[in-house]
Tab-separated table of C-alpha atoms in Angstrom:
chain	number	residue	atom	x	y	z
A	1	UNK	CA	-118.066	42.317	-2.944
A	2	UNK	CA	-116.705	45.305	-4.523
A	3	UNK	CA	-112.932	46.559	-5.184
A	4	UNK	CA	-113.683	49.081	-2.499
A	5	UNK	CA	-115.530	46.918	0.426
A	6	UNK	CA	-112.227	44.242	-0.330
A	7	UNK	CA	-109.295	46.669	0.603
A	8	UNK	CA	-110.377	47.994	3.720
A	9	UNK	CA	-108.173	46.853	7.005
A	10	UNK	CA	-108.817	46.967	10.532
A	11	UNK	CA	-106.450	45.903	12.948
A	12	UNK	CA	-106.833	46.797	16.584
A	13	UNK	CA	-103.235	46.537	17.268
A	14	UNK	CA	-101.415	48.610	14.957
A	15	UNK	CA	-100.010	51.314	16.154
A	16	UNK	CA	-100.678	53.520	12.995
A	17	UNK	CA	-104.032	52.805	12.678
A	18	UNK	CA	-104.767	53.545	16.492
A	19	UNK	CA	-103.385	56.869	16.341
A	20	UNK	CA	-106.601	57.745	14.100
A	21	UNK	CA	-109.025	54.798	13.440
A	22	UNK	CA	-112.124	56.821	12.651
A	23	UNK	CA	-111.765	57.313	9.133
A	24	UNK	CA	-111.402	52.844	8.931
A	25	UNK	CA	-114.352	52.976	11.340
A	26	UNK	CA	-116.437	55.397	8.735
A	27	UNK	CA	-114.972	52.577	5.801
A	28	UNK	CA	-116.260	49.856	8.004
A	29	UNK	CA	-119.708	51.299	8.951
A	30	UNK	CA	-120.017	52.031	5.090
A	31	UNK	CA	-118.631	49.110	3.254
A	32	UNK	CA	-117.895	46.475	5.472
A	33	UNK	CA	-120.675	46.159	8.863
A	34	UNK	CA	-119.174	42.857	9.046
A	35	UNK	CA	-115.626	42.822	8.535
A	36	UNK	CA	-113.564	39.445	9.313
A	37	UNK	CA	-109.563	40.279	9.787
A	38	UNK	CA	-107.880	36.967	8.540
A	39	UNK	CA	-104.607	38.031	10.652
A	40	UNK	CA	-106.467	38.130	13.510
A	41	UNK	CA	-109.205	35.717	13.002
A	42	UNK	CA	-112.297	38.295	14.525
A	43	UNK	CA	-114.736	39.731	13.262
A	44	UNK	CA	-116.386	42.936	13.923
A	45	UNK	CA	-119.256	44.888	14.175
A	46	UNK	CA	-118.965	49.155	13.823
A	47	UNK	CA	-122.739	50.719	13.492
A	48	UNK	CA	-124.106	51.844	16.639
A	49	UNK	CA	-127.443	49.498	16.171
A	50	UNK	CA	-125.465	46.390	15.591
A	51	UNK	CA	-123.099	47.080	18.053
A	52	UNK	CA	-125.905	48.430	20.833
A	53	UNK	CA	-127.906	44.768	20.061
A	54	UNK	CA	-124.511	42.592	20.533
A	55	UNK	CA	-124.310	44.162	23.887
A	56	UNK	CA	-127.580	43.179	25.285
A	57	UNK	CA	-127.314	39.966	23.861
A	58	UNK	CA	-125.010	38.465	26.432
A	59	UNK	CA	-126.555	34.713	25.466
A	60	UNK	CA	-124.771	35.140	21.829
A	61	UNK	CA	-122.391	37.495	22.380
A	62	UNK	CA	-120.630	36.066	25.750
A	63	UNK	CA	-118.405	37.442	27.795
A	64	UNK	CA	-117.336	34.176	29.484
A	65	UNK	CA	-113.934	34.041	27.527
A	66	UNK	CA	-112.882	37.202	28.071
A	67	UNK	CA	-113.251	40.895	26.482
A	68	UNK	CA	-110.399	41.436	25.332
A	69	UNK	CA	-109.621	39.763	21.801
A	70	UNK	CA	-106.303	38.092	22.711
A	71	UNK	CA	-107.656	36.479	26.174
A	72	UNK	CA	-110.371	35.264	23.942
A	73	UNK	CA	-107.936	33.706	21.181
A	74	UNK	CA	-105.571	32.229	23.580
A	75	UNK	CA	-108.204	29.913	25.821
A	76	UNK	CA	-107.253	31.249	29.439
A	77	UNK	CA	-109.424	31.088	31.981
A	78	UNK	CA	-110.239	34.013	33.917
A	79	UNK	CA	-111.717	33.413	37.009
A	80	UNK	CA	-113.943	35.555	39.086
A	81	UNK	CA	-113.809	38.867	37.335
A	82	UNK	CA	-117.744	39.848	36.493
A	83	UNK	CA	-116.542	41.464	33.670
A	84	UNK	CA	-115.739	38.006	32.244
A	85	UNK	CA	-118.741	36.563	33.454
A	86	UNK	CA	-122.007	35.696	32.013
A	87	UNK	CA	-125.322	35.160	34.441
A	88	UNK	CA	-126.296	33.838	36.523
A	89	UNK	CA	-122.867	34.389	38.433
A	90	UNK	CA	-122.108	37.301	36.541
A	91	UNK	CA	-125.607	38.891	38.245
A	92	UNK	CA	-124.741	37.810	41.694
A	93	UNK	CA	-121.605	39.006	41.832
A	94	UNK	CA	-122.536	42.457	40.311
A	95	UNK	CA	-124.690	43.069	42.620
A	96	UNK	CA	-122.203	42.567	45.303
A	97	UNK	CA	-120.510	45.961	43.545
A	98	UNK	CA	-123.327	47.843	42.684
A	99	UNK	CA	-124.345	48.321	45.923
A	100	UNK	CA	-121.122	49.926	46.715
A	101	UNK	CA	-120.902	52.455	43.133
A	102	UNK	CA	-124.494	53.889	43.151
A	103	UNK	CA	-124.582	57.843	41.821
A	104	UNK	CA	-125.902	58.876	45.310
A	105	UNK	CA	-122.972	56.893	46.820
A	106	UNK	CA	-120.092	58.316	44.363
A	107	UNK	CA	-121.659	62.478	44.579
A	108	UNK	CA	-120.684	61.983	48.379
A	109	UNK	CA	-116.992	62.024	47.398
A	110	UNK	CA	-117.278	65.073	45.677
A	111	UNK	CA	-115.327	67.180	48.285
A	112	UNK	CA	-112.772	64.685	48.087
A	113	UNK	CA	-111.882	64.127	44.748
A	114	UNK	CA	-111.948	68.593	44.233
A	115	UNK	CA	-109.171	68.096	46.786
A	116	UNK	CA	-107.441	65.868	45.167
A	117	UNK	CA	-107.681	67.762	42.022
A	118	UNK	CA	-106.576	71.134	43.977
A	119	UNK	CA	-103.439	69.340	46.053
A	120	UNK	CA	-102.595	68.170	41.841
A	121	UNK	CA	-103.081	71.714	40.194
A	122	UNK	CA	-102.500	74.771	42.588
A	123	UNK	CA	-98.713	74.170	42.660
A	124	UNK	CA	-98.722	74.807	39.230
A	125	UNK	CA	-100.968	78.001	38.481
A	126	UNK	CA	-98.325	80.203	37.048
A	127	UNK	CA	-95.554	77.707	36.324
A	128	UNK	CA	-96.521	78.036	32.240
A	129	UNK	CA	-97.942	75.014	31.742
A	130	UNK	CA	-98.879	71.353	32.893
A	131	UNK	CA	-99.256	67.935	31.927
A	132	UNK	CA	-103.146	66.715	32.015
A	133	UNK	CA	-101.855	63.107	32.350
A	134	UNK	CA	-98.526	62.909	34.611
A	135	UNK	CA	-99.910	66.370	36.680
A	136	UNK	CA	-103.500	65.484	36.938
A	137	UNK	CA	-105.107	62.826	34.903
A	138	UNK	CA	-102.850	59.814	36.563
A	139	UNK	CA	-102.521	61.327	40.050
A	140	UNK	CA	-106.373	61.937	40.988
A	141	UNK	CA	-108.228	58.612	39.676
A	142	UNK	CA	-105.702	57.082	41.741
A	143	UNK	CA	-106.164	58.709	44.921
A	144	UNK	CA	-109.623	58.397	44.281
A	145	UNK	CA	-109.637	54.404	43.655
A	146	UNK	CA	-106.858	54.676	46.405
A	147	UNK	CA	-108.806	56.185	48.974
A	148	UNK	CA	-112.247	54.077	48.421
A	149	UNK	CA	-110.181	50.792	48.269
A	150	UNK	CA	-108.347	51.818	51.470
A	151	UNK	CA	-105.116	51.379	50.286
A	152	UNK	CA	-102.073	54.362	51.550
A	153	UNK	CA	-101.253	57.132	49.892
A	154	UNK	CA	-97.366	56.480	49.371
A	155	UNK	CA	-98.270	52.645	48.253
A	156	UNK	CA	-100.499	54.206	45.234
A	157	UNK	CA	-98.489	55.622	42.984
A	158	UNK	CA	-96.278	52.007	42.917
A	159	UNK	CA	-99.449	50.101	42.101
A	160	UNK	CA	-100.307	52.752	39.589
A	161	UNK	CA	-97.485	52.096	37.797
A	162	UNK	CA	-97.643	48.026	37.821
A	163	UNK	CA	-101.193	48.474	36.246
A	164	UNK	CA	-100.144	51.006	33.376
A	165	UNK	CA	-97.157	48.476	32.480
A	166	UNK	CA	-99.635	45.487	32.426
A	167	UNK	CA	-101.552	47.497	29.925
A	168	UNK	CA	-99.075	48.552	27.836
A	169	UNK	CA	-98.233	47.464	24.205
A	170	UNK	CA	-94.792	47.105	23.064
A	171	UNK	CA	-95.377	46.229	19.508
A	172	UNK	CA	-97.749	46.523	17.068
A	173	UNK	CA	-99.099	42.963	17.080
A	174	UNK	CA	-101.296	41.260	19.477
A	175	UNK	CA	-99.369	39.784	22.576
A	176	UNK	CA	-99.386	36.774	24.341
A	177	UNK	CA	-101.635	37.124	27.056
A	178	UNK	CA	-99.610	34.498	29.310
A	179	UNK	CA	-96.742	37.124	29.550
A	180	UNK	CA	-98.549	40.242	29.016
A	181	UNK	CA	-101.497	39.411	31.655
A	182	UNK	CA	-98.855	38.262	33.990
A	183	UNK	CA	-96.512	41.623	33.512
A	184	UNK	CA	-99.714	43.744	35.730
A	185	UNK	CA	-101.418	43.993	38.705
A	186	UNK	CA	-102.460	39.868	39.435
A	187	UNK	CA	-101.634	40.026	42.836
A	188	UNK	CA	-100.236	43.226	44.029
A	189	UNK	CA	-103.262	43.990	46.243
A	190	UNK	CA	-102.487	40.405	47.937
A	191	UNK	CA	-101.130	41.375	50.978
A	192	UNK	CA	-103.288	44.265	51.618
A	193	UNK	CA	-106.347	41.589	51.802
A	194	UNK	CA	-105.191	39.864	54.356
A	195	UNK	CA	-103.943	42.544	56.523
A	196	UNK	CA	-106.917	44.349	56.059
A	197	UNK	CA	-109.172	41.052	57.030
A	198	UNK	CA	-107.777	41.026	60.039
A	199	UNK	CA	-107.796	44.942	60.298
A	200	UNK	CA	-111.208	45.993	58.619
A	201	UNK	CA	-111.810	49.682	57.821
A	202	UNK	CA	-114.799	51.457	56.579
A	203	UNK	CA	-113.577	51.452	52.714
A	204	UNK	CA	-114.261	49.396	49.678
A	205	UNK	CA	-111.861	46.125	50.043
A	206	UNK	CA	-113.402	45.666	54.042
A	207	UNK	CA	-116.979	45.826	52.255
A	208	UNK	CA	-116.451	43.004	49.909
A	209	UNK	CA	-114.503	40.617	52.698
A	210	UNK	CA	-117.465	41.135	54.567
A	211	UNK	CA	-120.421	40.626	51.790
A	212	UNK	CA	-122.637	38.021	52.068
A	213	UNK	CA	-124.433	36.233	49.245
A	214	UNK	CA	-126.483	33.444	48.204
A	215	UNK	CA	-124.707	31.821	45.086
A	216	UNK	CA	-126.329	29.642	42.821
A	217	UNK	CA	-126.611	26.893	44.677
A	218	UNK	CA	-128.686	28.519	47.505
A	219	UNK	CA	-126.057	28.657	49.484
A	220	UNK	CA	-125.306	31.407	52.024
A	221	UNK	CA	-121.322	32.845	51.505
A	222	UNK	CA	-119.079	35.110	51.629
A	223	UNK	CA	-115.947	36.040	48.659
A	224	UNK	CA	-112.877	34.286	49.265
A	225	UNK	CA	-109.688	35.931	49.671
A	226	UNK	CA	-108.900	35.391	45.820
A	227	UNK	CA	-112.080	36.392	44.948
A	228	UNK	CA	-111.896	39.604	46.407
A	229	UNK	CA	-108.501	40.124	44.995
A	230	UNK	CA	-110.016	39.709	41.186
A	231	UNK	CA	-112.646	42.536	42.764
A	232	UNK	CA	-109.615	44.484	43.615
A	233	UNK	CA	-107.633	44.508	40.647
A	234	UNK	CA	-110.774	45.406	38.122
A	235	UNK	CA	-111.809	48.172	40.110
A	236	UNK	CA	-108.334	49.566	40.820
A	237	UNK	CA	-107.563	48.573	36.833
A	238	UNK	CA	-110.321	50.217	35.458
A	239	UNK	CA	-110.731	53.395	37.746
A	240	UNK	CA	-107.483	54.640	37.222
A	241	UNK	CA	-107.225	53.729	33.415
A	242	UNK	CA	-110.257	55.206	31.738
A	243	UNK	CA	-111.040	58.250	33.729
A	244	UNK	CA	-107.040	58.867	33.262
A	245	UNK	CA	-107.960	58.568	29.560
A	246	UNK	CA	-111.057	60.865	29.501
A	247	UNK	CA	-109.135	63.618	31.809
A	248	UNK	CA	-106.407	63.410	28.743
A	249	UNK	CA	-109.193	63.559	26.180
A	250	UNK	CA	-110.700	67.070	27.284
A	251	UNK	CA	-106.985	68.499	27.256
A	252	UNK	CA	-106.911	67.409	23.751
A	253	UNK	CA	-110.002	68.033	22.555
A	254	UNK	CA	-110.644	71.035	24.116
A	255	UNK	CA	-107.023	72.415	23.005
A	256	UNK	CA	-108.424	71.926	19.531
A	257	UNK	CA	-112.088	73.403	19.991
A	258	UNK	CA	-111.385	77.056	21.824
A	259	UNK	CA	-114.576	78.657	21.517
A	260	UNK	CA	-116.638	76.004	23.408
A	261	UNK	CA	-113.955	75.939	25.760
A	262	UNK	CA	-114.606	79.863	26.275
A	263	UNK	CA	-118.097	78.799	26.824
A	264	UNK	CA	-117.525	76.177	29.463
A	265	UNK	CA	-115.134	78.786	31.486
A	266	UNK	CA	-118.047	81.463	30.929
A	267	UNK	CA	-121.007	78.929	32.177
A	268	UNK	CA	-119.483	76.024	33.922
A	269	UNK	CA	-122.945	74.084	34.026
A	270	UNK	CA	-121.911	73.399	30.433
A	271	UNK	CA	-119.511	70.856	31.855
A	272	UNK	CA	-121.370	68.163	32.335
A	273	UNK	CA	-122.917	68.027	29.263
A	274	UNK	CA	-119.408	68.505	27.801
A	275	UNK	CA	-118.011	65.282	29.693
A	276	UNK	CA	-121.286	63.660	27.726
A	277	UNK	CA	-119.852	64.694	24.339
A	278	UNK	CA	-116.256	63.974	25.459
A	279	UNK	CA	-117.359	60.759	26.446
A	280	UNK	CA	-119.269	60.144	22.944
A	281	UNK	CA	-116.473	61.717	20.703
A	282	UNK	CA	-113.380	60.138	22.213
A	283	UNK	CA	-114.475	57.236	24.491
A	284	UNK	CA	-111.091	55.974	26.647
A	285	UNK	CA	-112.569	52.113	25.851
A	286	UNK	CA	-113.748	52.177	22.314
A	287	UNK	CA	-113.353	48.219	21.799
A	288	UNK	CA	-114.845	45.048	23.222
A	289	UNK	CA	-114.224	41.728	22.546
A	290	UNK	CA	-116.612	38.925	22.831
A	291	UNK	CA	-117.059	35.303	22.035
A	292	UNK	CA	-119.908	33.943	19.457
A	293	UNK	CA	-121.823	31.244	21.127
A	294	UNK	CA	-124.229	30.110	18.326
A	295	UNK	CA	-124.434	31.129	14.390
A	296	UNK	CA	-125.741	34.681	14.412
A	297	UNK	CA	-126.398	36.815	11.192
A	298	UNK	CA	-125.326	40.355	10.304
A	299	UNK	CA	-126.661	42.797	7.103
A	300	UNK	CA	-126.488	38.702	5.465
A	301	UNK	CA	-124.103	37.714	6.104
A	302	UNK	CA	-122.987	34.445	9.289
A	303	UNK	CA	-120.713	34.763	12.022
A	304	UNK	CA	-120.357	31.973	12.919
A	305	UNK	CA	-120.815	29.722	16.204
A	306	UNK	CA	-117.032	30.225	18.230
A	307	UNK	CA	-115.748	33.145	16.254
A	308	UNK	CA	-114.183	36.066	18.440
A	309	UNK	CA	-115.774	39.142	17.540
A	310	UNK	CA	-114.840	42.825	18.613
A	311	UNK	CA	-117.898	45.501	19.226
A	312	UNK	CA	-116.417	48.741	17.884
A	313	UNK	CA	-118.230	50.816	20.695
A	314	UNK	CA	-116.386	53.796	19.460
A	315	UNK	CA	-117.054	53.676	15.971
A	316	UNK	CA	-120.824	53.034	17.069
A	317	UNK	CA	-120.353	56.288	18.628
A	318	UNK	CA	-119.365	58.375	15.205
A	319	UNK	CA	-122.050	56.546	13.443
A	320	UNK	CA	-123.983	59.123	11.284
A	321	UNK	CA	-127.077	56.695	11.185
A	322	UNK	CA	-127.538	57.562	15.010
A	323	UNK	CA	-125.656	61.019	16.091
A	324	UNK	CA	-125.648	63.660	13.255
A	325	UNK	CA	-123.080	64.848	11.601
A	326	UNK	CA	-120.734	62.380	14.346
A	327	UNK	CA	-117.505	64.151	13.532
A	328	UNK	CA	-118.236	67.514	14.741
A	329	UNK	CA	-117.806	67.773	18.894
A	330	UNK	CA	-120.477	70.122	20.333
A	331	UNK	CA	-120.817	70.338	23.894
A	332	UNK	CA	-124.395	71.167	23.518
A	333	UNK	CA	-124.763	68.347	21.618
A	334	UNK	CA	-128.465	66.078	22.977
A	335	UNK	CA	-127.794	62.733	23.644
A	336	UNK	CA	-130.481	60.073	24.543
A	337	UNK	CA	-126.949	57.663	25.190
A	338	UNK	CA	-124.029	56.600	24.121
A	339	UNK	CA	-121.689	53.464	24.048
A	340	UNK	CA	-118.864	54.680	25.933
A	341	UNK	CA	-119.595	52.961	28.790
A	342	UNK	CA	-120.871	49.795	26.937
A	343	UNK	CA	-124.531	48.705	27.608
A	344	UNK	CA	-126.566	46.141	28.941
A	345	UNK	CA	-125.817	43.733	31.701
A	346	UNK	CA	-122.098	44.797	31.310
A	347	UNK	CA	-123.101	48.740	31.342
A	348	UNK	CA	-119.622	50.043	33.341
A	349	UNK	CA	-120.191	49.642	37.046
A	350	UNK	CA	-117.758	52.908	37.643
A	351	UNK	CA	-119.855	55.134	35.250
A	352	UNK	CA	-121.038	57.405	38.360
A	353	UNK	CA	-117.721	57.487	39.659
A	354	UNK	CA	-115.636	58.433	35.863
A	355	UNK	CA	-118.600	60.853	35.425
A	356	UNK	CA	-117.911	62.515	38.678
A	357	UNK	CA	-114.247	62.565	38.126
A	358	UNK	CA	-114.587	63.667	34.431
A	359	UNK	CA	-116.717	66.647	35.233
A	360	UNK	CA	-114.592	67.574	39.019
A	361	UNK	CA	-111.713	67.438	37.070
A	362	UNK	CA	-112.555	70.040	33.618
A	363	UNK	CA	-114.415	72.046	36.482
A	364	UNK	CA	-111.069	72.652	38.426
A	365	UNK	CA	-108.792	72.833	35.193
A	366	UNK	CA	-110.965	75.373	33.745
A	367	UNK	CA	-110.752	77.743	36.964
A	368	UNK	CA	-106.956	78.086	37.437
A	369	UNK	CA	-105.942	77.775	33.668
A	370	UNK	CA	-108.896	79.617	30.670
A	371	UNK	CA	-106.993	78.542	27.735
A	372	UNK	CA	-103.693	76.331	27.139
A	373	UNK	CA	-102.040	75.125	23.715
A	374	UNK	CA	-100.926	70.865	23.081
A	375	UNK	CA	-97.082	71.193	23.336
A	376	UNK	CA	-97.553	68.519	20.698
A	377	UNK	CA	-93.652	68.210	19.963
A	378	UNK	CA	-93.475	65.949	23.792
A	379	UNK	CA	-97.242	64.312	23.467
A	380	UNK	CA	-97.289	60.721	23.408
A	381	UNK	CA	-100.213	58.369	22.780
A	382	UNK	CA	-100.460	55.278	25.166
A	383	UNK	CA	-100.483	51.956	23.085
A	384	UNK	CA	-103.064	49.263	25.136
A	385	UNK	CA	-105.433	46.606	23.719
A	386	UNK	CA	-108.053	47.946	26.306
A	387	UNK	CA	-107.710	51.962	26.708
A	388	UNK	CA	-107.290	54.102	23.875
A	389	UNK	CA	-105.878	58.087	25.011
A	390	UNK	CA	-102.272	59.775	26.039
A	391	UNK	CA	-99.874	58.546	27.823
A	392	UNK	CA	-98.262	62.064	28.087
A	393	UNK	CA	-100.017	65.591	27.283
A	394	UNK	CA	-98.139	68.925	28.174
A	395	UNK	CA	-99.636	72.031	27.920
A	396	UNK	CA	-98.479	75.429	27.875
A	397	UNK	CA	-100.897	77.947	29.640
A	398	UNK	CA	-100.887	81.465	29.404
């Protein structure tokens, strides 16, 4: 080990190094593929190929302890969340979901999200400027999640709220995951369940009380009531967080690139490919966590059996072995795929739906308002374990 490949530090949860990690992601990929934090006690992986192969390895890379690295270090059990599941329950009980967020089944809300996006930005065309998280990028992901789950309007913005604070780091250091697990969403959606059992509606939370599956066992049953609620809270979680994050990503990045944002107002069928780059360049989940379940060996060097190890899906994504030159966003850029959305058995059930919302959303901005400027003095970056992006991003328009 060199000088060079000894002085390089990751750590997920400082605040400094989150603002900007890709130049330690480039020092990782380079001099350090595997890279063991002593603070932390994790290791991680950065390249896209070692990071792509961890993925579909569910048998050695589980999921079963959690994906996030402090659920993973503390030992707490989370029940009943597929996204802390390995098979075979973790393939029954996606397909419980996947029946319900198909692309065929998520292009049929279309209209509804435009609206959405509309109610959000007409009152503002002319007003000199907007906020692409508080104005747009936290009030339509809601509504959408809102609508499909069935829950009412004037309760969404509440719940909204209780997720973002359960997210939210208040220090640079990883929390305790008793207290900072507990400060979110467990069981706001509670009482809806059982008012909506015995008042079922054609939306999302009806569909799962009714589903009917054959576990394991062979035998034929339905989710429990607390089952349904973990459902619940990952989809409403994960559907307002990210696609919040990716709405706040275009403002930025686009802000910084206008001459392909000239193009997309000039040819909007640019815009899909655009959320594809977007999506590649500044993914809103760039880290997973994952638990080591036997000895497995890296560019030689162990990881060893019951180590916590974080897949650095975002740094995979700026990796110059796979995407040339990885720095440079094009929105004509060809992509075969990228990790944003993980991949695998754990490949994010709500792509379709962040896709749609991604591309409705830059489609609508980019009609009422051609060009705007980062009012960077009043921007503010969100600090989670989980979501990387802005918590606030005002623009001035012309």
């Amino acid at each position: 080990m060199t000088a060079i490949e000894s002085d390089v530090y990751y750590d997920p949860y400082d605040f400094e190094i989150d603002a900007d990690p890709y130049p330690v992601w480039k020092r990782l990929r380079d001099e350090r593929p595997v890279y063991y934090n002593d603070r932390y006690d994790f290791y991680a992986l950065s390249r896209f190929e070692d990071v792509e192969r961890a993925l579909v390895d569910w048998r050695t890379y589980s999921s079963a302890k959690g994906t996030v690295l402090e659920l993973i270090k503390s030992g707490m059990e989370m029940p009943g969340s597929i996204i802390f599941e390995d098979p075979p329950h973790h393939d029954l009980h996606r397909g419980l979901l996947s029946r319900v967020f198909t692309p065929r089944k998520m292009n049929a809300i279309e209209p509804k999200v435009r609206e959405f996006c509309a109610r959000c930005l007409d009152p503002l065309v002319g007003a000199g400027g907007f906020d692409f998280i508080r104005d747009l990028g936290a009030e339509m992901p809601m509504r959408t999640i809102g609508m499909l789950l069935g829950i009412p309007e004037q309760d969404q913005e509440a719940i909204r709220e209780k997720i973002d604070d359960g997210l939210r780091l208040d220090e640079g250091t990883m929390p305790d995951p008793e207290t900072h697990f507990d400060r979110g969403q467990a069981s706001v959606f509670a009482d809806y369940i059982a008012w909506r059992a015995d008042h079922p509606s054609d939306d999302l939370m009806t569909e799962l009380l009714r589903a009917e599956y054959e576990d394991t066992d062979g035998t034929r049953r339905r989710l429990t009531h607390e089952e349904v609620l973990n459902y619940v809270n990952l989809i409403a979680a994960a559907g307002n967080e990210t696609t919040t994050r990716l709405i706040g990503w275009a403002g930025k990045v686009l802000a910084e690139h206008p001459d392909q944002r000239r193009e997309l107002v000039e040819d909007r069928s640019l815009v899909t490919n655009a959320i594809e780059e977007l999506l590649r360049y500044e993914p809103p989940s760039p880290v997973q966590a994952r638990y080591v379940t036997k000895d497995v060996e890296h560019h030689g060097q162990v990881v060893p059996e019951g180590s916590a190890v974080l897949l650095l899906n975002g740094s995979g994504n700026r990796d110059e072995r796979k995407f040339p030159d990885p720095d440079r966003f094009d929105i004509h850029r060809t992509i075969d795929h990228h990790l944003a959305f993980g991949y695998g058995i754990h490949f994010c059930l709500g792509a379709a739906l962040a896709r749609l919302e991604g591309r409705v959303a830059l489609d609508e901005v980019l009609q009422r308002f051609p060009t705007w400027e980062v009012d960077w003095d009043n921007a503010v970056q969100a600090r989670t374990s989980t979501v990387r992006g802005w918590e606030g991003l005002p623009v001035v328009t012309s």
